[in-house]
Amino acid sequence: MGVFTRALRNISRKKLRTLLVVIALGFSMAIMVSIPSGILANQTSTEQLIGNFDTTITNLEAEINKTLTLVECSISSGFTEQRGPSGGFQPPGGFDPGNMPGLMTRSVTYLNESTITDIVAIEGVKDIVAIIEKTEGTNQTIQTPRGTFQILVPDYTIVGVPLNSSLIDNYAFLPTNIVEGRNLLEGDSMVVLLSLNNTEYFGVGVGGSVDILGASFTVIGIYEPSDSQEATNLYMSLTDAQTITDLSGKLSRLEVYAVDQSHVDVIVNQIEQLYPEFTLTTYETRLAQLERQQEMYATTLENAQATLSQTQTVAYQEIGIAVVATSLIVLFIMLYTVRERTHEIGIFKAIGFSNGNIMSQFMLEGILMSVIAGVVGVAIGVIAAPLLSSLLLPSATRFTSNSPGMNSPGIGTNLLGIPFTSAMTASLNPQLIFLAFGAMVLLGALGSLYPAWRASRTSPMEALKYE
Amino acid sequence: MSEIVLETDKLNKSFKLGGREVHALSNVSLQVKRGEFVSIMGPSGSGKTTLLNMLGCLDRPTQGVVAIDGVDITKVPEKKLFEIRRNKVGFIFQNFNLLPYLNAIENVELPLESIGKSKEERRTRAQELLKTVGLSGREDHRPNRLSAGEQQRVAIARALANNPAIVLADEPTGNLDQKTGLEIVRLLGRLCVDQGTTIVMVTHDSRMASETGRILALSDGKLLVKEKEGHLMTDKATKCSACGRELPDDAEFCPRCGKKL
C-alpha cells in the first residue's frame, strides 16, 4: 500500500464530502475555463468586426475617390395621393373621405434618353452611364397613422445597363461576385445575369431560359448580391430592358462622369440650367454621406473596444474570485481533514513516519482532489462553457444595438458582414483546458500546503491523545 | 552487542498545571536487558504512560537520560526522533490504533513502508508476522471485521515489523476481556522467549503483570522497587492486606495498590 493508494482511499472514504468539494472545485475550474474562452470569443469577434470595418472603410474610401468625378442625375420619385370618386381609395367605414388622407401610390418618373445628347455636349463630361430600373412585384396596401400607402413588394428588379466594354471596365455598375457562369459582356443580347435570389424565384440555372415580362432570356451567369438592395436585381442590356418594359427612350438615372474633379461644378450648373427638374447628386453630397458612415463605424468600433475592455475587466475579477475560492475551499477542507485525522497523524508518527512523509501524504490528497475536480471542471466546461461565459460576462452584443451605426439599415448586418452574436459562442481549446487544469492542480497544492505543514508539525503524543 | 537495551538515568518530567508545577516523573532510573519482558505497574496518575512516552521518543524529559541501544535519545534533535521511533521502537496501544481504512496486512506493512522496503518485501514480512501472531487467513480483513483480540494481534505484528530494539505496550489488555488479555500477554511473552524481543508493558492489572518477567512499580512518578528477575508468582508467600494481591516474600510494597508492607 503506497502513499498514493492511501490518499485515494482517504478521499473515497468521505464520499459525500469529496463529492461536494469536487463539484465546488469543478465549477471553479469550469469558470476558469469558460471565462477565458468567452474573452477569446469576444476578442475574435471584435477583431472580426475591426477587420470588417477596415474593409468597409477602405471600400468606402475607394468609392469616394471613384465618385469624385460623378454627377448622378435622376428625377425624384415619391408617393402621390389619389382622391375623389374617380378611382380614389375609399376607406372602409363611415368616415368622411374629405377628412381622410387618400391612397398614396408610388409614382416613378423616368428621364428621356434624348437628354444624353445635351449632357454629353457639356464641356468636361467624359462618360455617361445610362441605367434603367423597373421593379416587378405585388402591390400591397398598408395603413399607417400618416395615411394608406400602396407599396410594391418586389419579386425582381430589371436593371438595364449599357453593355459597352469601355464603360464596363471603368465604372462598376455590374455586380462583381459571379458565382456561376459569366458576367455580361459587350454585345450580349437577350441574356440575363441573375442574383442567387432570382434563381430561386425563377427556378432556373445558368444556360436555362427564363421568361421576363413575356420575353425569353438565357441565363448567362449568377452573382451573389453584396447587400439586400441588390438581392433582387437582374441585369441585362439597356436596350433589352427598355424593350421588355415598354420604356423605350426612357431612363431611370444617368451617371455623368467628369474628366476631372474641377469640372464637376460647371457640369452641375449646366445640367441644372438645362433640366431644372433633375435631382443632382454630386461627390460632395456623396462624400458627406460616406463620411457620416465612417464616423458611425468609428463610434461602433470604439463601443466594441470599450465593451471588450469592460468584459475583460469583469472576467479578470471573476477569475480572481474563482482562484481565491478554489484555494480557500481546498485550504478549509484540508484543515478540517487534518483536524479530523489528528489521531491518525499520531499513529503515523508513532510508527516512524517523518514530518516529510506526513506532509506529502496530505499534500497528495489535496492535489488528487484538485485533479479529480479538474476533470469534472473540464467536463462541466465543455458542456456549459457558452452558457457560463454568457452568464458571467457582460453581453458583447449590447454595443451593437446601442450604436447608431449598427441600427442603420444596410450597415448593422450587411456591411459588417457578420452577425456579431454568433461569434460570441465560447469554445474551449485544448491549450486553455491544459492551462486551467494546471492552475487547478497548482491551487490544490497551494491550498493543501499549510494544512499539510500543520499536520506534519503535530506532536505525536498530543495527536495520540486526540479523539 | 550490549546486554542493556534500554536505560534511564535520573529521568524527570515536570509540567505546569494551573500555575502549579507537577512532577510526573522523579529521578526514574531503570535498566532493561535484551529479550526481557518487563511490566510497569502503578495506580492512575502514577506516571506510567508518561514514562512510556519518554521511552518511545513521543515526549521529551525535563531532565535525565534515556538511552535505547546505547543512543541517548535526549540528545537527538526533535526532527530526527522519527528515525529512533522507526528503527528502534515498536508501539502497542490500549485501543489498538489500527488505521480503519487499511486491512490487517496493510496495517502491518505501514512501518515497513517508512523504511523503504519494496512491495514484495513488505508483503512477505507482514504475512510472516501475521502468521506469528496467529492471524493467517485474516490478512484481508479490515479492523472493523476483526475481534478486539485479533485487532491487538495485528497491532503486535505491526509493532514487530521493523525488528525494533524494544516494544512498548501501553495497557495492551485494557480493552480486552481477561481471557483474551491473558492470551495477548502470553503471546508477548512467547515473542520474548522465541524471538528475543524486548518488551516493556504498562498495565494496572496485576494478573497480566504477573505473566511478565519483572514488575516495576511507579507511585507519584517515583520508581518504588525493582523486583527480582523471574516470574513474580513463582515465590508467592504473602498477600497484600489492602487489596489481597499475592506477593513474594521479600516484597517491600504492593505493586497493585502501592501499600508499604
XYZ file of C-alpha atoms in Angstrom:
728
model
C 0.000 0.000 0.000
C 1.725 3.133 -1.154
C 1.111 6.739 -0.260
C -0.900 7.224 -3.476
C -3.318 4.373 -2.788
C -3.706 5.589 0.778
C -4.527 9.083 -0.499
C -7.122 7.656 -2.877
C -8.706 5.588 -0.111
C -8.870 8.580 2.185
C -10.591 10.619 -0.480
C -13.083 7.876 -1.261
C -13.734 7.296 2.448
C -15.708 10.538 2.763
C -17.735 10.208 -0.381
C -20.322 12.927 0.184
C -17.747 15.472 1.311
C -15.475 14.658 -1.602
C -18.405 14.890 -3.989
C -19.403 18.332 -2.709
C -15.832 19.601 -2.753
C -15.223 18.206 -6.216
C -18.421 19.820 -7.511
C -17.492 23.169 -5.946
C -13.943 22.981 -7.281
C -15.245 21.674 -10.589
C -17.405 24.756 -11.007
C -14.441 26.986 -10.138
C -12.454 25.143 -12.764
C -15.303 25.444 -15.272
C -15.378 29.184 -14.615
C -11.622 29.355 -15.088
C -12.004 27.556 -18.401
C -15.182 29.215 -19.655
C -14.371 32.847 -18.935
C -11.100 32.977 -20.894
C -12.802 31.134 -23.744
C -15.567 33.746 -23.589
C -12.956 36.512 -23.674
C -11.233 34.837 -26.596
C -14.552 34.599 -28.402
C -15.162 38.297 -27.679
C -11.692 39.137 -28.859
C -12.073 37.135 -32.061
C -15.438 38.692 -32.614
C -14.115 42.216 -32.094
C -11.120 41.504 -34.304
C -13.509 40.260 -36.965
C -15.578 43.375 -36.505
C -12.497 45.580 -36.778
C -11.422 43.661 -39.870
C -14.805 44.150 -41.450
C -14.842 47.819 -40.525
C -11.417 48.253 -42.053
C -12.563 46.585 -45.267
C -15.733 48.629 -45.344
C -13.860 51.872 -44.699
C -11.331 51.010 -47.426
C -14.184 50.264 -49.814
C -15.895 53.490 -48.859
C -12.718 55.441 -49.471
C -12.349 53.779 -52.854
C -15.935 54.641 -53.603
C -15.386 58.233 -52.508
C -12.380 58.502 -54.794
C -14.276 56.911 -57.630
C -17.225 59.220 -57.204
C -15.201 62.395 -57.037
C -15.999 62.992 -60.698
C -19.562 61.608 -60.612
C -22.758 63.598 -61.022
C -25.820 61.416 -60.659
C -28.951 62.628 -62.454
C -32.427 61.355 -61.709
C -35.937 62.627 -61.178
C -37.262 62.274 -57.649
C -39.795 59.571 -57.179
C -42.287 59.520 -54.349
C -45.803 58.856 -53.202
C -48.705 60.818 -54.689
C -52.185 60.954 -53.256
C -55.160 59.709 -55.237
C -58.510 61.302 -54.194
C -62.073 61.713 -55.327
C -64.760 59.500 -56.770
C -62.867 58.618 -59.882
C -60.946 55.591 -58.714
C -59.655 57.066 -55.422
C -59.191 54.972 -52.397
C -62.255 54.782 -50.191
C -61.501 53.845 -46.632
C -63.888 51.344 -45.108
C -66.477 52.534 -42.584
C -68.497 55.728 -42.494
C -65.735 58.285 -42.408
C -65.865 61.450 -44.409
C -63.439 60.925 -47.251
C -62.707 64.645 -47.255
C -61.053 64.460 -43.832
C -59.118 61.244 -44.525
C -55.892 61.043 -46.456
C -56.330 59.296 -49.800
C -54.468 56.247 -51.062
C -50.808 57.093 -51.501
C -49.325 55.347 -54.519
C -45.715 55.378 -55.588
C -45.080 57.268 -58.794
C -41.925 56.688 -60.809
C -40.768 59.296 -63.293
C -38.272 58.443 -65.995
C -35.763 60.627 -67.825
C -35.813 60.938 -71.567
C -32.898 59.262 -73.276
C -32.559 62.316 -75.514
C -31.139 64.269 -72.565
C -27.889 62.333 -73.070
C -27.244 64.276 -76.273
C -27.477 67.592 -74.415
C -25.433 66.487 -71.439
C -22.659 64.806 -73.352
C -22.167 68.107 -75.176
C -21.350 69.893 -71.895
C -17.689 70.687 -71.627
C -15.810 68.458 -69.249
C -18.179 65.445 -69.475
C -16.122 62.320 -70.029
C -18.643 59.479 -69.977
C -22.314 58.867 -69.296
C -23.721 55.606 -67.972
C -27.434 55.360 -68.664
C -29.386 52.997 -66.443
C -32.976 51.880 -66.363
C -34.575 50.076 -63.430
C -38.049 48.636 -63.149
C -39.337 46.615 -60.263
C -41.929 43.895 -60.740
C -43.860 42.547 -57.807
C -47.140 42.561 -55.937
C -48.905 45.685 -54.698
C -49.833 45.719 -51.055
C -51.878 48.261 -49.173
C -50.782 49.215 -45.697
C -52.414 51.592 -43.284
C -50.304 53.868 -41.109
C -51.193 56.874 -38.920
C -49.924 59.042 -41.775
C -52.230 57.521 -44.329
C -52.845 54.489 -46.500
C -49.986 53.515 -48.748
C -49.762 51.207 -51.673
C -46.351 49.650 -51.735
C -44.744 47.274 -54.154
C -43.324 44.068 -52.726
C -40.618 43.276 -55.285
C -40.282 39.898 -56.965
C -37.359 41.157 -59.029
C -35.938 44.414 -60.411
C -34.900 44.634 -64.030
C -31.704 46.684 -64.335
C -30.724 47.660 -67.851
C -27.153 48.843 -68.271
C -25.105 49.876 -71.316
C -23.010 46.881 -72.423
C -20.074 48.894 -73.639
C -16.731 47.354 -72.715
C -15.029 50.672 -72.042
C -17.827 51.689 -69.631
C -17.951 48.218 -68.041
C -14.208 48.339 -67.385
C -14.124 51.868 -65.979
C -17.288 52.056 -63.898
C -18.529 49.376 -61.528
C -22.225 49.273 -62.378
C -22.309 45.490 -62.866
C -22.071 43.032 -59.945
C -18.581 41.606 -59.430
C -19.196 38.500 -57.355
C -20.066 35.971 -60.070
C -20.610 32.523 -58.552
C -21.595 30.662 -61.713
C -21.410 31.338 -65.461
C -20.058 34.718 -66.561
C -20.775 38.423 -66.352
C -22.435 40.451 -69.054
C -20.178 41.484 -71.930
C -20.313 43.971 -74.783
C -22.700 42.816 -77.471
C -24.761 40.499 -75.217
C -28.407 40.443 -76.145
C -31.389 38.550 -74.752
C -29.234 37.238 -71.949
C -29.636 37.968 -68.277
C -27.421 37.923 -65.179
C -29.415 36.684 -62.185
C -28.780 37.060 -58.464
C -28.917 33.959 -56.246
C -32.309 35.181 -55.047
C -33.532 35.472 -58.643
C -32.535 31.883 -59.412
C -34.653 30.715 -56.506
C -37.575 32.864 -57.643
C -37.432 31.754 -61.290
C -36.212 28.238 -60.520
C -33.627 28.330 -63.263
C -29.822 27.987 -63.513
C -27.061 29.044 -65.892
C -27.887 28.138 -69.509
C -31.576 27.920 -68.713
C -34.265 30.032 -70.185
C -36.311 32.498 -68.214
C -39.436 34.401 -69.162
C -39.320 38.051 -68.183
C -42.327 40.210 -68.994
C -43.179 37.939 -71.912
C -39.674 37.768 -73.396
C -37.426 34.728 -73.184
C -33.884 35.302 -71.877
C -30.959 32.917 -71.467
C -29.331 32.922 -68.034
C -25.668 33.783 -68.698
C -24.469 33.942 -65.109
C -25.385 34.070 -61.430
C -23.962 36.518 -58.887
C -24.023 36.741 -55.115
C -25.511 40.069 -54.016
C -23.403 42.276 -51.738
C -26.396 43.757 -49.940
C -30.128 43.361 -49.567
C -30.896 46.173 -52.020
C -29.049 44.340 -54.752
C -30.569 40.964 -53.895
C -33.494 41.128 -56.329
C -31.673 42.850 -59.218
C -31.320 41.048 -62.525
C -29.061 42.641 -65.135
C -29.446 42.800 -68.903
C -28.589 45.153 -71.717
C -30.171 48.607 -71.606
C -31.912 48.060 -74.947
C -33.421 44.728 -73.891
C -34.650 46.232 -70.635
C -36.213 49.222 -72.360
C -37.911 46.923 -74.865
C -39.476 44.459 -72.456
C -40.602 47.181 -70.031
C -42.123 49.289 -72.811
C -39.860 52.116 -71.756
C -38.004 52.675 -74.979
C -36.248 56.041 -74.916
C -36.613 56.243 -71.122
C -34.010 56.037 -68.331
C -34.112 55.811 -64.540
C -30.886 57.699 -63.986
C -27.752 58.964 -65.621
C -24.321 58.652 -64.113
C -22.362 61.531 -65.599
C -18.580 61.332 -65.146
C -16.469 64.491 -65.472
C -12.956 64.388 -66.952
C -11.717 65.624 -63.628
C -12.992 66.964 -60.318
C -12.611 70.646 -61.335
C -15.319 70.296 -63.998
C -17.972 68.897 -61.676
C -19.414 72.263 -60.573
C -19.624 73.563 -64.145
C -21.357 70.377 -65.279
C -23.831 70.586 -62.410
C -24.662 74.215 -63.267
C -25.149 73.382 -66.919
C -27.418 70.409 -66.220
C -29.427 72.435 -63.699
C -29.965 75.097 -66.371
C -30.918 72.548 -68.984
C -33.026 70.321 -66.780
C -34.146 72.052 -63.586
C -36.446 69.082 -62.758
C -33.438 66.791 -62.316
C -32.202 65.801 -58.909
C -28.430 66.022 -58.999
C -26.194 64.232 -56.581
C -22.521 65.191 -56.649
C -19.472 63.802 -54.945
C -19.807 66.452 -52.221
C -23.100 65.126 -51.025
C -21.842 61.556 -51.522
C -18.702 62.435 -49.623
C -20.700 63.869 -46.727
C -22.811 60.696 -46.633
C -19.785 58.474 -46.699
C -18.003 60.478 -44.024
C -21.064 60.130 -41.818
C -20.901 56.392 -42.349
C -17.205 56.394 -41.462
C -17.976 58.257 -38.259
C -20.650 55.740 -37.403
C -18.238 52.903 -37.969
C -15.643 54.586 -35.786
C -18.201 55.013 -32.996
C -19.269 51.405 -33.302
C -15.646 50.324 -33.178
C -14.997 52.401 -30.058
C -18.053 50.854 -28.424
C -16.845 47.399 -29.375
C -13.418 48.048 -27.891
C -14.876 49.620 -24.748
C -17.170 46.643 -24.256
C -14.302 44.246 -24.801
C -12.178 46.050 -22.249
C -15.098 46.099 -19.794
C -15.686 42.406 -20.425
C -12.038 41.651 -19.787
C -12.044 43.586 -16.507
C -15.120 41.712 -15.290
C -13.601 38.444 -16.492
C -10.339 39.030 -14.604
C -12.310 39.819 -11.457
C -14.362 36.656 -11.826
C -11.303 34.519 -12.496
C -9.690 36.096 -9.428
C -12.720 35.182 -7.327
C -12.673 31.620 -8.718
C -8.958 31.297 -7.918
C -9.372 32.607 -4.358
C -12.480 30.461 -3.842
C -10.655 27.355 -5.063
C -7.693 27.963 -2.771
C -9.968 28.651 0.188
C -12.112 25.577 -0.426
C -9.019 23.356 -0.552
C -7.481 25.149 2.435
C -10.521 24.784 4.686
C -11.318 21.237 3.640
C -7.741 20.138 4.190
C -7.561 21.972 7.538
C -10.737 20.182 8.568
C -9.332 16.873 7.323
C -6.101 17.353 9.251
C -8.031 18.178 12.404
C -10.311 15.197 11.914
C -7.367 12.879 11.374
C -5.121 14.184 14.150
C -5.204 10.827 15.931
C -4.185 9.096 12.712
C -1.266 11.512 12.355
C -0.206 10.442 15.860
C -0.263 6.777 14.797
C 1.811 7.515 11.705
C 4.369 9.373 13.776
C 4.491 6.665 16.437
C 5.311 4.019 13.861
C 8.106 6.090 12.399
C 6.714 8.303 9.640
C 8.733 11.500 9.231
C 7.312 15.027 9.013
C 8.019 14.891 5.274
C 6.054 11.632 4.913
C 3.056 13.140 6.692
C 3.243 16.367 4.708
C 3.447 14.602 1.371
C 0.502 12.386 2.340
C -1.792 15.374 2.916
C -0.404 17.368 0.000
C -1.067 14.421 -2.282
C -4.640 14.143 -1.043
C -5.256 17.851 -1.746
C -3.684 17.614 -5.195
C -5.550 14.435 -6.017
C -8.834 16.076 -5.093
C -7.930 19.014 -7.353
C -7.103 16.648 -10.202
C -10.486 14.930 -9.886
C -12.134 18.356 -9.656
C -10.147 19.403 -12.706
C -11.545 16.529 -14.737
C -15.072 17.312 -13.534
C -14.454 21.002 -14.277
C -13.346 20.257 -17.828
C -16.477 18.158 -18.322
C -18.683 20.953 -16.979
C -16.732 23.473 -19.038
C -17.106 21.505 -22.259
C -20.836 21.211 -21.742
C -21.580 24.595 -20.238
C -18.822 26.979 -21.401
C -21.067 29.014 -23.714
C -23.759 29.235 -21.045
C -21.322 30.076 -18.245
C -19.500 32.707 -20.269
C -22.740 34.314 -21.379
C -23.964 34.327 -17.771
C -20.749 35.631 -16.258
C -19.531 38.047 -18.903
C -21.272 41.303 -19.842
C -23.111 40.834 -23.124
C -20.914 41.873 -26.019
C -23.997 42.322 -28.168
C -25.003 45.434 -26.262
C -22.882 47.837 -28.201
C -24.183 46.541 -31.471
C -27.692 47.552 -30.566
C -26.732 50.818 -28.841
C -24.544 52.218 -31.534
C -26.310 54.333 -34.112
C -24.372 52.879 -36.999
C -25.430 49.378 -36.212
C -29.093 50.283 -36.350
C -28.874 51.897 -39.722
C -30.290 49.732 -42.431
C -27.645 48.185 -44.558
C -24.875 48.780 -42.057
C -25.630 46.707 -38.996
C -25.578 43.400 -40.705
C -24.975 43.881 -44.395
C -21.860 45.982 -44.445
C -20.361 44.369 -41.392
C -20.934 41.058 -42.956
C -21.016 39.158 -39.677
C -23.770 38.630 -37.203
C -21.817 39.572 -34.099
C -23.750 37.458 -31.613
C -22.863 34.200 -33.308
C -19.164 34.948 -32.916
C -19.688 35.228 -29.145
C -20.125 31.489 -28.742
C -17.349 30.424 -26.379
C -15.488 27.299 -27.367
C -12.806 25.506 -25.351
C -9.432 24.897 -26.868
C -7.006 22.249 -25.567
C -4.399 24.840 -24.616
C -6.901 26.622 -22.406
C -8.045 23.384 -20.800
C -4.435 22.403 -20.138
C -3.676 25.799 -18.589
C -6.776 25.811 -16.386
C -6.097 22.207 -15.350
C -2.544 23.146 -14.373
C -3.851 26.135 -12.447
C -6.356 23.924 -10.627
C -3.656 21.425 -9.572
C -1.354 24.251 -8.521
C -4.119 25.848 -6.458
C -4.871 22.458 -4.916
C -1.196 22.141 -3.952
C -1.086 25.693 -2.587
C -4.317 25.224 -0.656
C -3.012 21.985 0.886
C 0.401 23.355 1.742
C -0.443 24.992 5.076
C -2.751 22.202 6.361
C -0.162 19.581 5.369
C 2.596 21.543 7.115
C 0.425 21.825 10.208
C -0.219 18.091 10.120
C 3.494 17.367 9.900
C 4.221 19.582 12.895
C 1.677 17.886 15.148
C 3.214 16.453 18.311
C 2.792 12.658 18.226
C 1.924 12.450 21.907
C -0.751 15.165 21.656
C -2.059 13.650 18.430
C -2.450 10.214 20.006
C -4.453 11.707 22.867
C -6.784 13.461 20.367
C -10.109 11.736 19.901
C 26.029 -6.002 21.416
C 25.304 -4.593 24.874
C 23.133 -6.613 27.259
C 21.234 -3.486 28.271
C 18.863 -2.369 25.570
C 17.005 0.332 27.472
C 18.269 2.523 30.237
C 17.104 5.635 32.028
C 19.075 7.664 34.484
C 17.507 10.151 36.889
C 14.672 10.755 34.485
C 12.497 13.722 35.407
C 9.418 15.133 33.785
C 7.536 18.097 35.104
C 4.959 20.429 33.652
C 2.808 23.286 34.758
C -0.815 22.592 35.563
C -2.956 25.541 36.631
C 0.136 27.570 37.573
C 1.447 24.727 39.740
C 4.436 22.618 38.822
C 3.599 18.937 38.710
C 6.370 16.314 38.809
C 5.133 13.484 36.634
C 8.406 11.557 36.943
C 11.111 11.992 39.573
C 14.565 10.525 39.213
C 13.456 7.344 37.497
C 16.443 5.117 36.794
C 15.977 1.676 35.306
C 17.596 -0.815 33.017
C 16.008 -3.369 30.710
C 18.004 -6.224 29.296
C 17.688 -7.533 25.760
C 14.902 -10.122 25.491
C 13.388 -9.135 28.828
C 9.625 -8.785 29.381
C 9.080 -6.054 31.947
C 5.832 -4.626 33.226
C 5.362 -1.233 34.825
C 2.552 -1.030 37.331
C 1.074 1.696 39.361
C -2.207 3.464 40.077
C -3.721 6.033 37.708
C -1.652 9.214 37.517
C 1.463 7.484 38.802
C 3.367 8.390 35.622
C 3.319 5.043 33.793
C 2.228 6.401 30.420
C 4.462 9.473 30.811
C 7.417 7.143 31.335
C 6.429 5.042 28.341
C 6.173 8.177 26.177
C 9.709 9.149 27.227
C 10.987 5.673 26.394
C 9.284 5.749 22.982
C 10.525 9.221 21.967
C 6.985 10.561 21.907
C 7.842 13.064 24.618
C 10.975 14.747 25.965
C 12.147 14.516 29.595
C 12.737 17.689 31.571
C 15.943 16.167 32.879
C 17.825 12.906 32.773
C 18.900 10.363 30.214
C 17.020 7.820 28.126
C 19.229 5.503 26.127
C 17.958 2.941 23.619
C 20.577 0.566 22.256
C 23.230 2.859 23.679
C 21.912 6.008 21.978
C 20.964 8.846 24.310
C 17.714 9.920 22.712
C 17.501 13.108 24.760
C 20.383 14.416 22.681
C 18.764 13.525 19.343
C 17.238 16.602 17.654
C 13.462 16.720 17.566
C 13.418 16.351 13.750
C 15.476 13.121 13.928
C 13.439 11.416 16.640
C 11.260 9.760 13.997
C 14.309 7.709 12.972
C 14.578 6.272 16.503
C 10.847 5.511 16.528
C 11.130 4.000 13.058
C 14.144 1.770 13.730
C 14.299 1.106 17.472
C 10.794 1.225 18.892
C 7.547 -0.604 18.315
C 4.295 0.593 19.898
C 1.272 -1.347 21.097
C -1.646 0.726 22.323
C -4.613 0.033 24.542
C -7.073 0.986 21.763
C -5.010 -0.820 19.080
C -4.701 2.313 16.888
C -5.096 0.470 13.623
C -5.982 2.522 10.553
C -9.620 1.678 9.834
C -9.343 2.068 6.065
C -6.492 -0.442 5.761
C -6.842 -4.188 6.120
C -4.777 -6.290 8.536
C -1.830 -6.866 6.245
C -1.731 -3.247 5.067
C -1.644 -2.078 8.687
C 1.313 -4.363 9.362
C 3.080 -3.150 6.228
C 2.932 0.510 7.265
C 6.179 0.671 9.314
C 7.978 -1.247 6.562
C 6.930 1.432 4.081
C 8.547 4.072 6.255
C 11.908 2.292 5.997
C 11.626 1.990 2.226
C 11.069 -1.762 1.853
C 9.821 -2.919 -1.521
C 6.227 -4.006 -2.005
C 7.194 -7.676 -2.152
C 9.408 -7.473 0.946
C 6.653 -5.709 2.823
C 4.076 -8.297 1.860
C 6.298 -11.282 2.784
C 7.316 -9.839 6.146
C 3.747 -8.817 7.009
C 2.399 -12.284 6.149
C 5.102 -13.873 8.281
C 4.259 -11.620 11.226
C 0.523 -12.225 10.942
C 1.248 -15.939 10.974
C 3.395 -15.460 14.106
C 0.531 -13.756 15.926
C -1.921 -16.409 14.739
C -3.804 -14.438 12.113
C -3.060 -16.390 8.955
C -6.032 -16.148 6.647
C -7.253 -12.882 8.150
C -4.905 -10.674 6.111
C -7.617 -9.009 4.056
C -9.907 -8.205 6.967
C -10.283 -4.591 7.940
C -10.200 -3.777 11.683
C -13.984 -3.485 11.912
C -14.247 -7.126 10.853
C -11.772 -8.349 13.481
C -12.419 -9.037 17.170
C -10.695 -6.857 19.780
C -8.160 -9.611 20.469
C -7.453 -10.020 16.774
C -7.017 -6.281 16.359
C -4.476 -6.279 19.166
C -2.648 -9.159 17.486
C -2.467 -7.082 14.281
C -1.114 -4.182 16.363
C 1.516 -6.521 17.855
C 2.516 -7.705 14.382
C 2.792 -4.061 13.270
C 4.958 -3.227 16.319
C 7.337 -6.048 15.434
C 7.515 -5.236 11.728
C 10.774 -3.284 11.773
C 12.537 -5.614 14.234
C 12.629 -2.905 16.895
C 15.101 -2.971 19.768
C 12.211 -2.552 22.145
C 8.433 -2.898 22.057
C 6.475 -0.552 24.293
C 2.979 -1.694 25.162
C 0.629 0.778 26.827
C -2.141 -1.128 28.617
C -2.381 -3.657 25.745
C -5.060 -5.635 27.569
C -7.057 -2.659 28.782
C -9.787 -3.099 26.163
C -9.850 -6.873 26.279
C -11.610 -9.363 28.480
C -9.500 -11.286 30.995
C -9.157 -14.389 28.838
C -8.196 -12.548 25.651
C -5.937 -10.232 27.637
C -4.072 -13.209 29.039
C -3.714 -14.672 25.558
C -2.203 -11.418 24.355
C 0.221 -11.140 27.261
C 1.237 -14.762 26.815
C 1.756 -14.090 23.110
C 4.051 -11.205 24.054
C 5.860 -13.466 26.496
C 6.307 -16.088 23.831
C 7.748 -13.486 21.460
C 10.302 -12.600 24.138
C 11.299 -16.201 24.542
C 11.138 -17.279 20.891
C 12.373 -14.157 19.117
C 14.318 -12.365 21.840
C 12.048 -9.322 21.643
C 12.382 -6.827 24.491
C 9.010 -5.680 25.787
C 8.081 -3.041 28.308
C 4.413 -3.192 29.188
C 2.444 -0.701 31.198
C -0.513 -2.205 32.996
C -2.568 -1.776 36.106
C -3.716 -5.384 36.023
C -1.580 -7.497 38.374
C -2.804 -10.698 36.725
C -1.296 -9.519 33.453
C 1.816 -8.159 35.143
C 2.291 -11.488 36.834
C 2.885 -13.025 33.428
C 5.937 -10.808 32.879
C 9.491 -11.438 33.943
C 9.856 -8.362 36.092
C 7.484 -5.818 37.574
C 8.436 -2.213 38.141
C 6.153 -0.201 40.351
C 5.576 3.506 39.964
C 3.923 5.726 42.514
C 3.663 9.510 42.226
C 6.288 9.461 39.492
C 8.797 7.524 41.564
C 10.051 4.040 40.890
C 9.490 2.363 44.237
C 11.128 -1.029 43.802
C 12.915 -3.163 41.354
C 11.706 -6.675 41.764
C 13.924 -9.593 41.189
C 14.078 -11.274 37.859
C 11.910 -14.257 37.097
C 8.247 -14.870 37.440
C 6.641 -12.953 40.267
C 4.268 -15.761 41.092
C 6.904 -18.439 41.499
C 7.876 -17.340 45.024
C 4.446 -16.258 46.239
C 4.119 -16.383 50.021
C 2.126 -13.460 51.335
C -0.903 -11.389 50.321
C -1.346 -7.620 50.403
C -3.548 -6.744 53.392
C -5.161 -3.888 51.456
C -6.043 -5.415 48.079
C -5.333 -9.135 48.532
C -2.689 -9.372 45.814
C -0.292 -12.282 46.170
C 3.229 -11.032 46.813
C 6.732 -12.519 47.030
C 8.334 -12.872 50.442
C 10.779 -10.067 50.039
C 8.274 -7.541 48.657
C 8.507 -4.143 50.325
C 5.231 -2.785 48.869
C 2.236 -3.946 46.892
C 2.678 -3.198 43.201
C -1.118 -3.010 42.692
C -2.117 -0.531 45.377
C 1.293 0.763 46.437
C 0.764 -0.169 50.136
C 4.054 -0.466 52.030
C 4.480 -3.785 53.779
